[in-house]
Tab-separated table of C-alpha atoms in Angstrom:
chain	number	residue	atom	x	y	z
A	1	MET	CA	102.389	129.993	-1.889
A	2	GLY	CA	100.935	133.427	-0.847
A	3	LEU	CA	97.398	132.840	0.402
A	4	GLU	CA	95.216	135.946	-1.448
A	5	ASN	CA	91.745	134.868	-0.572
A	6	SER	CA	92.268	134.348	2.551
A	7	PRO	CA	91.751	131.717	5.449
A	8	LEU	CA	91.724	129.420	3.145
A	9	LEU	CA	89.163	126.826	4.818
A	10	SER	CA	90.515	123.514	4.903
A	11	VAL	CA	87.723	120.331	5.146
A	12	HIS	CA	89.233	117.978	7.074
A	13	ILE	CA	87.715	113.950	6.590
A	14	PRO	CA	88.350	112.085	9.433
A	15	LYS	CA	91.138	109.049	8.283
A	16	THR	CA	92.170	111.727	5.134
A	17	GLY	CA	95.535	112.800	6.576
A	18	GLY	CA	93.615	115.871	8.156
A	19	ILE	CA	96.652	115.307	11.529
A	20	SER	CA	99.277	115.143	8.371
A	21	ARG	CA	97.891	119.032	7.089
A	22	LYS	CA	97.417	119.843	10.203
A	23	GLU	CA	101.176	119.942	11.078
A	24	PHE	CA	101.665	120.879	7.429
A	25	TRP	CA	100.200	123.952	7.979
A	26	ASN	CA	101.177	124.622	11.359
A	27	ASN	CA	104.644	124.666	9.850
A	28	LEU	CA	104.231	126.614	6.751
A	29	TYR	CA	102.228	129.605	8.517
A	30	GLY	CA	102.936	129.131	11.939
A	31	PRO	CA	100.839	127.937	14.095
A	32	GLU	CA	99.504	131.477	15.193
A	33	ASN	CA	97.659	132.128	11.888
A	34	VAL	CA	96.430	128.736	12.065
A	35	LEU	CA	92.993	128.173	12.990
A	36	PHE	CA	90.742	124.650	14.387
A	37	TYR	CA	87.066	123.990	13.855
A	38	TYR	CA	86.437	120.478	15.594
A	39	PRO	CA	82.423	118.974	16.717
A	40	GLN	CA	83.297	118.691	19.961
A	41	ASN	CA	84.610	122.155	20.578
A	42	GLY	CA	82.151	124.299	19.100
A	43	ASN	CA	84.237	126.828	18.567
A	44	LEU	CA	86.870	128.099	16.621
A	45	VAL	CA	90.682	127.418	18.257
A	46	LEU	CA	93.840	128.362	18.517
A	47	TYR	CA	96.374	126.072	20.128
A	48	ARG	CA	99.776	126.712	21.780
A	49	SER	CA	102.175	124.164	22.396
A	50	SER	CA	103.681	124.605	26.095
A	51	ASP	CA	107.015	122.965	27.146
A	52	GLU	CA	106.228	122.111	30.771
A	53	ASN	CA	105.402	118.723	31.710
A	54	LYS	CA	107.063	117.019	28.454
A	55	PRO	CA	106.142	113.044	28.408
A	56	LEU	CA	109.364	111.013	29.739
A	57	ILE	CA	109.660	109.527	25.912
A	58	ASN	CA	109.709	111.117	23.145
A	59	LYS	CA	106.990	111.053	20.488
A	60	PRO	CA	108.617	108.224	17.737
A	61	ILE	CA	109.222	106.045	20.506
A	62	LEU	CA	105.213	106.802	21.855
A	63	ARG	CA	103.820	106.313	18.192
A	64	GLY	CA	106.046	102.781	17.791
A	65	LEU	CA	104.157	101.531	20.974
A	66	LEU	CA	100.998	102.236	19.772
A	67	GLU	CA	101.267	100.155	16.563
A	68	THR	CA	101.231	96.143	17.319
A	69	LYS	CA	99.037	95.163	20.046
A	70	GLN	CA	102.024	94.190	23.070
A	71	GLY	CA	102.446	97.875	22.267
A	72	ARG	CA	98.851	98.965	23.245
A	73	ILE	CA	99.013	96.858	26.024
A	74	LEU	CA	102.013	98.675	27.342
A	75	TYR	CA	101.351	101.831	26.691
A	76	ARG	CA	98.377	101.480	29.155
A	77	LEU	CA	101.062	100.144	31.296
A	78	LEU	CA	102.748	103.715	31.848
A	79	PRO	CA	102.227	106.357	34.268
A	80	PRO	CA	100.377	109.094	32.869
A	81	GLN	CA	103.240	111.471	32.891
A	82	MET	CA	104.831	108.786	30.566
A	83	ARG	CA	102.187	108.559	28.674
A	84	LYS	CA	100.835	112.265	27.628
A	85	SER	CA	102.172	114.792	24.581
A	86	SER	CA	103.252	117.780	25.484
A	87	PRO	CA	100.193	120.113	26.738
A	88	ARG	CA	98.600	122.611	24.290
A	89	THR	CA	96.532	125.393	25.835
A	90	ALA	CA	93.285	125.956	23.761
A	91	LYS	CA	91.853	129.678	23.055
A	92	ILE	CA	88.467	130.366	21.808
A	93	ILE	CA	88.652	132.655	18.600
A	94	ASP	CA	85.251	134.652	18.578
A	95	ASP	CA	86.644	138.101	17.427
A	96	ASP	CA	86.304	138.962	13.587
A	97	LYS	CA	89.637	140.065	12.831
A	98	THR	CA	92.199	137.162	14.309
A	99	ILE	CA	89.769	135.113	12.230
A	100	GLU	CA	89.694	137.260	9.328
A	101	LYS	CA	94.338	137.416	10.035
A	102	ALA	CA	94.491	134.163	10.068
A	103	LYS	CA	95.550	131.960	6.732
A	104	VAL	CA	94.302	128.435	7.937
A	105	ILE	CA	90.762	127.267	8.938
A	106	HIS	CA	91.152	123.500	9.540
A	107	GLY	CA	89.250	120.584	10.960
A	108	HIS	CA	85.724	118.828	10.802
A	109	PHE	CA	83.119	120.567	8.825
A	110	HIS	CA	80.989	121.288	6.252
A	111	PRO	CA	82.018	122.786	3.243
A	112	LYS	CA	79.596	125.763	4.359
A	113	HIS	CA	80.304	125.798	7.717
A	114	PHE	CA	81.557	129.620	7.340
A	115	ALA	CA	79.521	130.630	4.370
A	116	GLN	CA	78.402	133.338	6.188
A	117	MET	CA	80.864	134.609	8.095
A	118	LEU	CA	83.676	133.617	5.774
A	119	GLN	CA	81.798	134.606	2.058
A	120	GLY	CA	83.570	133.519	-0.907
A	121	LYS	CA	86.427	132.380	0.938
A	122	ASP	CA	88.987	129.338	-1.267
A	123	LEU	CA	88.063	125.672	0.017
A	124	THR	CA	90.220	123.047	0.213
A	125	THR	CA	90.397	119.361	1.165
A	126	VAL	CA	92.131	116.177	0.359
A	127	LEU	CA	89.730	112.879	-0.628
A	128	ARG	CA	91.523	108.872	-0.081
A	129	GLU	CA	90.517	106.266	-1.615
A	130	PRO	CA	87.512	104.152	-0.578
A	131	LEU	CA	88.970	100.548	0.840
A	132	ASP	CA	91.892	102.235	2.560
A	133	ARG	CA	89.647	105.253	4.230
A	134	VAL	CA	87.715	102.745	6.247
A	135	LYS	CA	90.160	100.060	7.064
A	136	SER	CA	91.921	103.046	8.329
A	137	HIS	CA	89.209	104.144	10.039
A	138	PHE	CA	88.451	100.533	11.696
A	139	LEU	CA	92.140	99.787	12.849
A	140	PHE	CA	91.978	103.239	14.449
A	141	SER	CA	89.017	101.956	16.535
A	142	VAL	CA	90.023	98.571	17.478
A	143	LYS	CA	93.539	100.969	18.732
A	144	LYS	CA	91.265	102.938	20.517
A	145	HIS	CA	89.185	100.357	21.830
A	146	GLU	CA	92.440	98.699	23.172
A	147	LEU	CA	94.305	101.470	24.569
A	148	GLY	CA	90.532	102.266	26.808
A	149	ARG	CA	89.784	104.663	25.171
A	150	GLU	CA	85.531	105.760	23.556
A	151	THR	CA	85.396	104.733	20.446
A	152	ALA	CA	83.154	105.645	18.017
A	153	SER	CA	79.017	104.112	18.280
A	154	GLU	CA	79.725	102.264	14.407
A	155	TYR	CA	82.422	100.316	16.339
A	156	LYS	CA	81.510	97.160	18.689
A	157	PRO	CA	83.920	95.464	20.131
A	158	GLY	CA	85.150	92.367	18.438
A	159	MET	CA	82.758	93.422	15.138
A	160	THR	CA	85.007	91.504	11.880
A	161	PHE	CA	85.987	94.024	9.290
A	162	THR	CA	83.630	93.003	6.507
A	163	GLU	CA	80.638	94.528	9.187
A	164	TYR	CA	82.930	97.300	9.731
A	165	ALA	CA	83.179	98.392	6.392
A	166	LEU	CA	80.251	97.227	5.156
A	167	GLN	CA	77.059	98.932	7.881
A	168	GLU	CA	75.054	102.036	6.213
A	169	SER	CA	76.862	104.137	8.502
A	170	MET	CA	80.282	103.469	6.249
A	171	GLN	CA	78.987	103.556	3.222
A	172	ASN	CA	80.056	106.991	0.659
A	173	PHE	CA	81.432	108.444	3.964
A	174	GLN	CA	83.121	110.866	1.947
A	175	ALA	CA	80.239	112.041	-0.479
A	176	LYS	CA	78.204	112.178	2.711
A	177	PHE	CA	80.456	114.207	5.103
A	178	LEU	CA	80.561	117.017	2.114
A	179	LYS	CA	76.680	115.872	1.636
A	180	GLY	CA	76.656	117.113	-1.814
A	181	THR	CA	79.312	119.601	-2.574
A	182	PRO	CA	80.753	119.085	-5.796
A	183	LEU	CA	84.281	119.050	-6.211
A	184	SER	CA	84.093	122.130	-8.465
A	185	ASP	CA	83.453	124.423	-5.322
A	186	PHE	CA	86.928	123.577	-4.279
A	187	ALA	CA	89.823	125.705	-5.292
A	188	TYR	CA	92.169	122.854	-4.313
A	189	VAL	CA	92.199	119.236	-4.549
A	190	GLY	CA	94.219	116.503	-3.461
A	191	VAL	CA	94.493	112.704	-2.578
A	192	LEU	CA	96.481	111.507	0.404
A	193	ASP	CA	98.114	109.041	-1.464
A	194	HIS	CA	99.621	112.007	-3.398
A	195	LEU	CA	99.784	114.231	-0.117
A	196	ASP	CA	103.461	115.739	-1.371
A	197	ARG	CA	102.390	116.706	-4.627
A	198	TYR	CA	99.126	118.198	-3.113
A	199	CYS	CA	101.347	120.690	-0.105
A	200	ARG	CA	103.658	121.745	-2.814
A	201	ILE	CA	100.868	123.546	-4.210
A	202	PHE	CA	101.757	126.140	-0.674
A	203	ASP	CA	104.955	125.197	-0.356
A	204	PRO	CA	106.242	125.111	-4.541
A	205	GLU	CA	110.117	125.570	-2.832
A	206	GLY	CA	109.442	122.085	-0.609
A	207	ARG	CA	110.413	124.561	2.575
A	208	VAL	CA	108.683	121.800	4.844
A	209	GLN	CA	108.826	118.270	5.320
A	210	ILE	CA	106.147	116.722	4.635
A	211	GLN	CA	104.767	114.151	7.094
A	212	ARG	CA	102.562	111.134	6.761
A	213	LEU	CA	100.809	111.673	11.159
A	214	ASN	CA	98.261	109.333	12.842
A	215	ARG	CA	99.175	105.802	10.235
A	216	THR	CA	96.916	102.930	11.378
A	217	GLN	CA	98.194	99.673	9.899
A	218	GLY	CA	97.661	96.083	10.152
A	219	LYS	CA	96.246	93.720	7.973
A	220	ILE	CA	92.412	92.899	6.871
A	221	GLU	CA	90.810	90.183	5.033
A	222	ARG	CA	88.891	90.594	2.313
A	223	SER	CA	87.568	88.038	0.180
A	224	ASP	CA	86.442	89.031	-3.719
A	225	GLU	CA	82.077	89.240	-2.866
A	226	PHE	CA	83.609	91.702	0.002
A	227	MET	CA	84.860	93.854	-2.467
A	228	ARG	CA	81.998	93.432	-5.346
A	229	ASN	CA	79.354	94.494	-2.441
A	230	PHE	CA	81.913	97.265	-1.476
A	231	ARG	CA	82.523	98.759	-4.638
A	232	LYS	CA	79.141	98.593	-5.047
A	233	LEU	CA	77.707	100.405	-2.105
A	234	ASN	CA	81.142	102.934	-1.884
A	235	GLU	CA	79.911	104.339	-5.741
A	236	LEU	CA	79.598	107.925	-4.797
A	237	ASP	CA	82.986	107.350	-3.335
A	238	TYR	CA	85.225	105.661	-5.901
A	239	GLN	CA	83.076	108.725	-8.645
A	240	LEU	CA	84.404	111.638	-6.108
A	241	TYR	CA	88.629	109.803	-6.009
A	242	GLY	CA	88.348	109.156	-9.827
A	243	ASP	CA	87.175	113.308	-10.337
A	244	ALA	CA	90.104	114.255	-7.543
A	245	LEU	CA	92.657	111.792	-9.497
A	246	SER	CA	92.268	113.483	-12.848
């Protein structure tokens, strides 16, 4: 699909398949045409992969190690060269011409973040079933802690899923991230359970294979009382998700 109103502004709500979409945009339009924005960088960047110092273990095997607690313990024992992914160079983009020529800007940004710089550009996002999203967020935080990496302030080592999911900062997470921006302001809205359908909007011939990356797997315990409380505390997110499905 040609993007006549490019760059398309692709809002990545955490744990809604943003890494999969990142790869999809790169594969569909080419990495030279996709810019990224994440708050920790504070800049628009263009990523380029390097062929130097590639890891001695390929990515599928590394991902497999990270799926289990025992695998994550083994991962921490590997020498750095075996752990790290292929390095990427990040070029900060601050010239208007490069920004205007880009096909997609993707990242953790508020829908109106680029409103003044890029007026009238199309917005897109993907939503996720609220319980699945917070479960993924919790297991992702557990995994980061087990790998010895810094976790977000919402996660405290040893906390239960119930404690994590019901805390105020996790309630209506997707609605809060959009800060009241209605779905009607978005040109394209998808849901993670039907990511392939969403991607076909931009790639109707199916030239790019859709990959589900950065998955977090694991079981959680949830009682009927928990589900009643969770649904009540996340009414806005369930309404958003229902609207996205309709």
